[in-house]
PDB file of C-alpha atoms in Angstrom:
ATOM      1  CA  UNK A   1      -0.042   0.026  -0.069  1.00 60.00           C
ATOM      2  CA  UNK A   2       1.474   3.511  -0.936  1.00 63.00           C
ATOM      3  CA  UNK A   3       2.034   6.016   1.802  1.00 64.00           C
ATOM      4  CA  UNK A   4      -0.964   8.200   1.163  1.00 65.00           C
ATOM      5  CA  UNK A   5      -3.306   5.129   1.149  1.00 65.00           C
ATOM      6  CA  UNK A   6      -1.486   3.827   4.421  1.00 69.00           C
ATOM      7  CA  UNK A   7      -2.141   6.895   6.242  1.00 65.00           C
ATOM      8  CA  UNK A   8      -5.845   7.323   4.998  1.00 69.00           C
ATOM      9  CA  UNK A   9      -6.447   3.406   6.010  1.00 71.00           C
ATOM     10  CA  UNK A  10      -5.680   4.699   9.482  1.00 79.00           C
ATOM     11  CA  UNK A  11      -9.059   6.043   9.731  1.00 81.00           C
ATOM     12  CA  UNK A  12      -8.999   6.700  13.483  1.00 86.00           C
ATOM     13  CA  UNK A  13      -5.898   8.715  13.324  1.00 89.00           C
ATOM     14  CA  UNK A  14      -7.273  10.633  10.401  1.00 90.00           C
ATOM     15  CA  UNK A  15     -10.346  11.497  12.632  1.00 92.00           C
ATOM     16  CA  UNK A  16      -8.340  12.560  15.493  1.00 94.00           C
ATOM     17  CA  UNK A  17      -6.102  14.894  13.484  1.00 95.00           C
ATOM     18  CA  UNK A  18      -9.280  16.187  11.654  1.00 96.00           C
ATOM     19  CA  UNK A  19     -11.139  16.786  14.923  1.00 96.00           C
ATOM     20  CA  UNK A  20      -8.166  18.260  16.760  1.00 97.00           C
ATOM     21  CA  UNK A  21      -7.540  20.674  13.854  1.00 97.00           C
ATOM     22  CA  UNK A  22     -11.209  21.825  13.672  1.00 97.00           C
ATOM     23  CA  UNK A  23     -11.458  22.306  17.345  1.00 98.00           C
ATOM     24  CA  UNK A  24      -8.241  24.265  17.401  1.00 98.00           C
ATOM     25  CA  UNK A  25      -9.135  26.550  14.464  1.00 97.00           C
ATOM     26  CA  UNK A  26     -12.691  27.138  15.954  1.00 97.00           C
ATOM     27  CA  UNK A  27     -11.081  27.971  19.187  1.00 97.00           C
ATOM     28  CA  UNK A  28      -8.604  30.511  17.627  1.00 98.00           C
ATOM     29  CA  UNK A  29     -11.338  32.057  15.470  1.00 98.00           C
ATOM     30  CA  UNK A  30     -14.135  31.988  17.843  1.00 97.00           C
ATOM     31  CA  UNK A  31     -13.715  35.646  18.960  1.00 97.00           C
ATOM     32  CA  UNK A  32     -13.697  36.860  15.295  1.00 98.00           C
ATOM     33  CA  UNK A  33     -16.654  34.923  14.256  1.00 97.00           C
ATOM     34  CA  UNK A  34     -20.256  36.249  14.171  1.00 97.00           C
ATOM     35  CA  UNK A  35     -22.924  35.191  16.816  1.00 97.00           C
ATOM     36  CA  UNK A  36     -25.013  33.867  13.893  1.00 97.00           C
ATOM     37  CA  UNK A  37     -23.140  31.760  11.377  1.00 97.00           C
ATOM     38  CA  UNK A  38     -24.335  30.749   8.000  1.00 95.00           C
ATOM     39  CA  UNK A  39     -23.717  26.865   7.672  1.00 94.00           C
ATOM     40  CA  UNK A  40     -25.685  25.978   4.450  1.00 91.00           C
ATOM     41  CA  UNK A  41     -26.161  27.550   1.069  1.00 89.00           C
ATOM     42  CA  UNK A  42     -28.766  27.166  -1.803  1.00 88.00           C
ATOM     43  CA  UNK A  43     -27.728  26.324  -5.363  1.00 84.00           C
ATOM     44  CA  UNK A  44     -27.582  30.149  -5.828  1.00 85.00           C
ATOM     45  CA  UNK A  45     -24.811  30.356  -3.321  1.00 83.00           C
ATOM     46  CA  UNK A  46     -27.169  32.412  -0.762  1.00 89.00           C
ATOM     47  CA  UNK A  47     -26.847  31.317   2.821  1.00 90.00           C
ATOM     48  CA  UNK A  48     -30.305  29.341   3.647  1.00 91.00           C
ATOM     49  CA  UNK A  49     -29.537  28.206   7.346  1.00 93.00           C
ATOM     50  CA  UNK A  50     -27.711  29.973  10.217  1.00 95.00           C
ATOM     51  CA  UNK A  51     -27.071  28.704  13.821  1.00 97.00           C
ATOM     52  CA  UNK A  52     -25.528  30.015  16.772  1.00 97.00           C
ATOM     53  CA  UNK A  53     -21.798  30.271  16.799  1.00 97.00           C
ATOM     54  CA  UNK A  54     -21.057  27.405  19.410  1.00 97.00           C
ATOM     55  CA  UNK A  55     -23.188  24.982  17.172  1.00 97.00           C
ATOM     56  CA  UNK A  56     -21.361  26.049  14.143  1.00 97.00           C
ATOM     57  CA  UNK A  57     -17.949  25.526  15.641  1.00 97.00           C
ATOM     58  CA  UNK A  58     -18.803  22.306  17.251  1.00 97.00           C
ATOM     59  CA  UNK A  59     -21.093  20.526  14.971  1.00 96.00           C
ATOM     60  CA  UNK A  60     -18.324  19.522  12.291  1.00 95.00           C
ATOM     61  CA  UNK A  61     -15.959  18.023  14.780  1.00 96.00           C
ATOM     62  CA  UNK A  62     -18.979  16.076  16.237  1.00 96.00           C
ATOM     63  CA  UNK A  63     -19.900  14.625  12.933  1.00 95.00           C
ATOM     64  CA  UNK A  64     -16.360  13.552  12.380  1.00 94.00           C
ATOM     65  CA  UNK A  65     -16.198  11.780  15.526  1.00 94.00           C
ATOM     66  CA  UNK A  66     -19.502  10.317  14.863  1.00 92.00           C
ATOM     67  CA  UNK A  67     -18.565   9.020  11.497  1.00 89.00           C
ATOM     68  CA  UNK A  68     -15.394   7.526  12.994  1.00 88.00           C
ATOM     69  CA  UNK A  69     -17.445   5.817  15.456  1.00 89.00           C
ATOM     70  CA  UNK A  70     -19.848   4.572  12.830  1.00 88.00           C
ATOM     71  CA  UNK A  71     -16.839   3.120  10.926  1.00 82.00           C
ATOM     72  CA  UNK A  72     -15.685   1.285  14.172  1.00 80.00           C
ATOM     73  CA  UNK A  73     -18.961  -0.336  14.946  1.00 86.00           C
ATOM     74  CA  UNK A  74     -19.666  -1.552  11.591  1.00 84.00           C
ATOM     75  CA  UNK A  75     -16.240  -3.112  10.954  1.00 77.00           C
ATOM     76  CA  UNK A  76     -15.445  -1.410   7.673  1.00 75.00           C
ATOM     77  CA  UNK A  77     -12.713  -2.805   5.370  1.00 79.00           C
ATOM     78  CA  UNK A  78      -9.559  -0.941   4.446  1.00 79.00           C
ATOM     79  CA  UNK A  79     -11.344   0.576   1.251  1.00 76.00           C
ATOM     80  CA  UNK A  80     -14.254   1.933   3.242  1.00 79.00           C
ATOM     81  CA  UNK A  81     -11.849   3.455   5.909  1.00 81.00           C
ATOM     82  CA  UNK A  82      -9.789   5.131   3.145  1.00 80.00           C
ATOM     83  CA  UNK A  83     -13.178   6.604   1.612  1.00 81.00           C
ATOM     84  CA  UNK A  84     -14.126   7.750   5.235  1.00 84.00           C
ATOM     85  CA  UNK A  85     -10.893   9.353   5.893  1.00 86.00           C
ATOM     86  CA  UNK A  86     -11.101  11.213   2.540  1.00 85.00           C
ATOM     87  CA  UNK A  87     -14.888  12.192   3.477  1.00 87.00           C
ATOM     88  CA  UNK A  88     -13.410  13.507   6.941  1.00 91.00           C
ATOM     89  CA  UNK A  89     -10.833  15.568   5.078  1.00 90.00           C
ATOM     90  CA  UNK A  90     -13.570  16.996   2.818  1.00 89.00           C
ATOM     91  CA  UNK A  91     -15.590  18.092   5.908  1.00 92.00           C
ATOM     92  CA  UNK A  92     -12.432  19.684   7.181  1.00 94.00           C
ATOM     93  CA  UNK A  93     -12.161  21.818   4.036  1.00 92.00           C
ATOM     94  CA  UNK A  94     -15.994  22.678   4.045  1.00 91.00           C
ATOM     95  CA  UNK A  95     -15.544  23.979   7.748  1.00 96.00           C
ATOM     96  CA  UNK A  96     -12.617  26.191   6.567  1.00 95.00           C
ATOM     97  CA  UNK A  97     -14.962  27.505   3.985  1.00 93.00           C
ATOM     98  CA  UNK A  98     -17.719  28.110   6.478  1.00 95.00           C
ATOM     99  CA  UNK A  99     -15.351  29.892   8.661  1.00 97.00           C
ATOM    100  CA  UNK A 100     -14.151  31.928   5.679  1.00 96.00           C
ATOM    101  CA  UNK A 101     -17.527  33.163   4.567  1.00 95.00           C
ATOM    102  CA  UNK A 102     -18.554  33.874   8.119  1.00 96.00           C
ATOM    103  CA  UNK A 103     -15.330  35.943   8.619  1.00 97.00           C
ATOM    104  CA  UNK A 104     -16.364  38.169   5.502  1.00 95.00           C
ATOM    105  CA  UNK A 105     -14.200  36.445   2.792  1.00 95.00           C
ATOM    106  CA  UNK A 106     -15.828  35.888  -0.512  1.00 91.00           C
ATOM    107  CA  UNK A 107     -15.749  32.239  -0.846  1.00 89.00           C
ATOM    108  CA  UNK A 108     -17.349  30.558  -3.768  1.00 90.00           C
ATOM    109  CA  UNK A 109     -18.889  27.916  -1.532  1.00 85.00           C
ATOM    110  CA  UNK A 110     -21.087  26.048  -3.732  1.00 85.00           C
ATOM    111  CA  UNK A 111     -18.840  25.450  -6.889  1.00 89.00           C
ATOM    112  CA  UNK A 112     -15.934  24.677  -4.571  1.00 89.00           C
ATOM    113  CA  UNK A 113     -17.981  22.132  -2.448  1.00 85.00           C
ATOM    114  CA  UNK A 114     -19.223  20.619  -5.599  1.00 87.00           C
ATOM    115  CA  UNK A 115     -15.926  20.360  -7.088  1.00 91.00           C
ATOM    116  CA  UNK A 116     -14.533  18.756  -3.889  1.00 87.00           C
ATOM    117  CA  UNK A 117     -17.459  16.385  -3.613  1.00 85.00           C
ATOM    118  CA  UNK A 118     -16.840  15.286  -7.293  1.00 90.00           C
ATOM    119  CA  UNK A 119     -13.111  15.006  -6.543  1.00 87.00           C
ATOM    120  CA  UNK A 120     -13.664  12.802  -3.655  1.00 80.00           C
ATOM    121  CA  UNK A 121     -15.983  10.339  -5.467  1.00 84.00           C
ATOM    122  CA  UNK A 122     -13.246   9.956  -8.185  1.00 86.00           C
ATOM    123  CA  UNK A 123     -10.397   9.495  -5.738  1.00 79.00           C
ATOM    124  CA  UNK A 124     -12.732   6.978  -3.875  1.00 74.00           C
ATOM    125  CA  UNK A 125     -13.613   5.066  -6.944  1.00 79.00           C
ATOM    126  CA  UNK A 126      -9.756   5.113  -7.786  1.00 78.00           C
ATOM    127  CA  UNK A 127      -8.821   3.823  -4.371  1.00 68.00           C
ATOM    128  CA  UNK A 128     -11.748   1.045  -4.446  1.00 69.00           C
ATOM    129  CA  UNK A 129     -10.653  -0.124  -7.989  1.00 72.00           C
ATOM    130  CA  UNK A 130      -6.799  -0.703  -7.201  1.00 68.00           C
TER     131      UNK A 130
END
């Protein structure tokens, strides 16, 4: 197994790194983030769901932990763990974009998220067919 695949196969490690990074980044940015944060956008790129800041900061790390536990409970194979790790990395990037938008940066969140999701599917298929 090549080094990137070997790292991604260690899904619990990836989950730990992603969760720690999200919590550290959320803590570092917490004071600068607005009290109400956009967390979802419609196809036109307009925010259509906002939540309180603590929820927006803690929700993605909680999802990553939940997904990691789900992989452990279901006894997933190496390929599934790699895909799960890729999904967790995608969630990390999405949270970065959420923070950016809520800090006032002009992030084209819809096209970037769609491109990332398409890339995730392509890489997952590539890993599964090897």
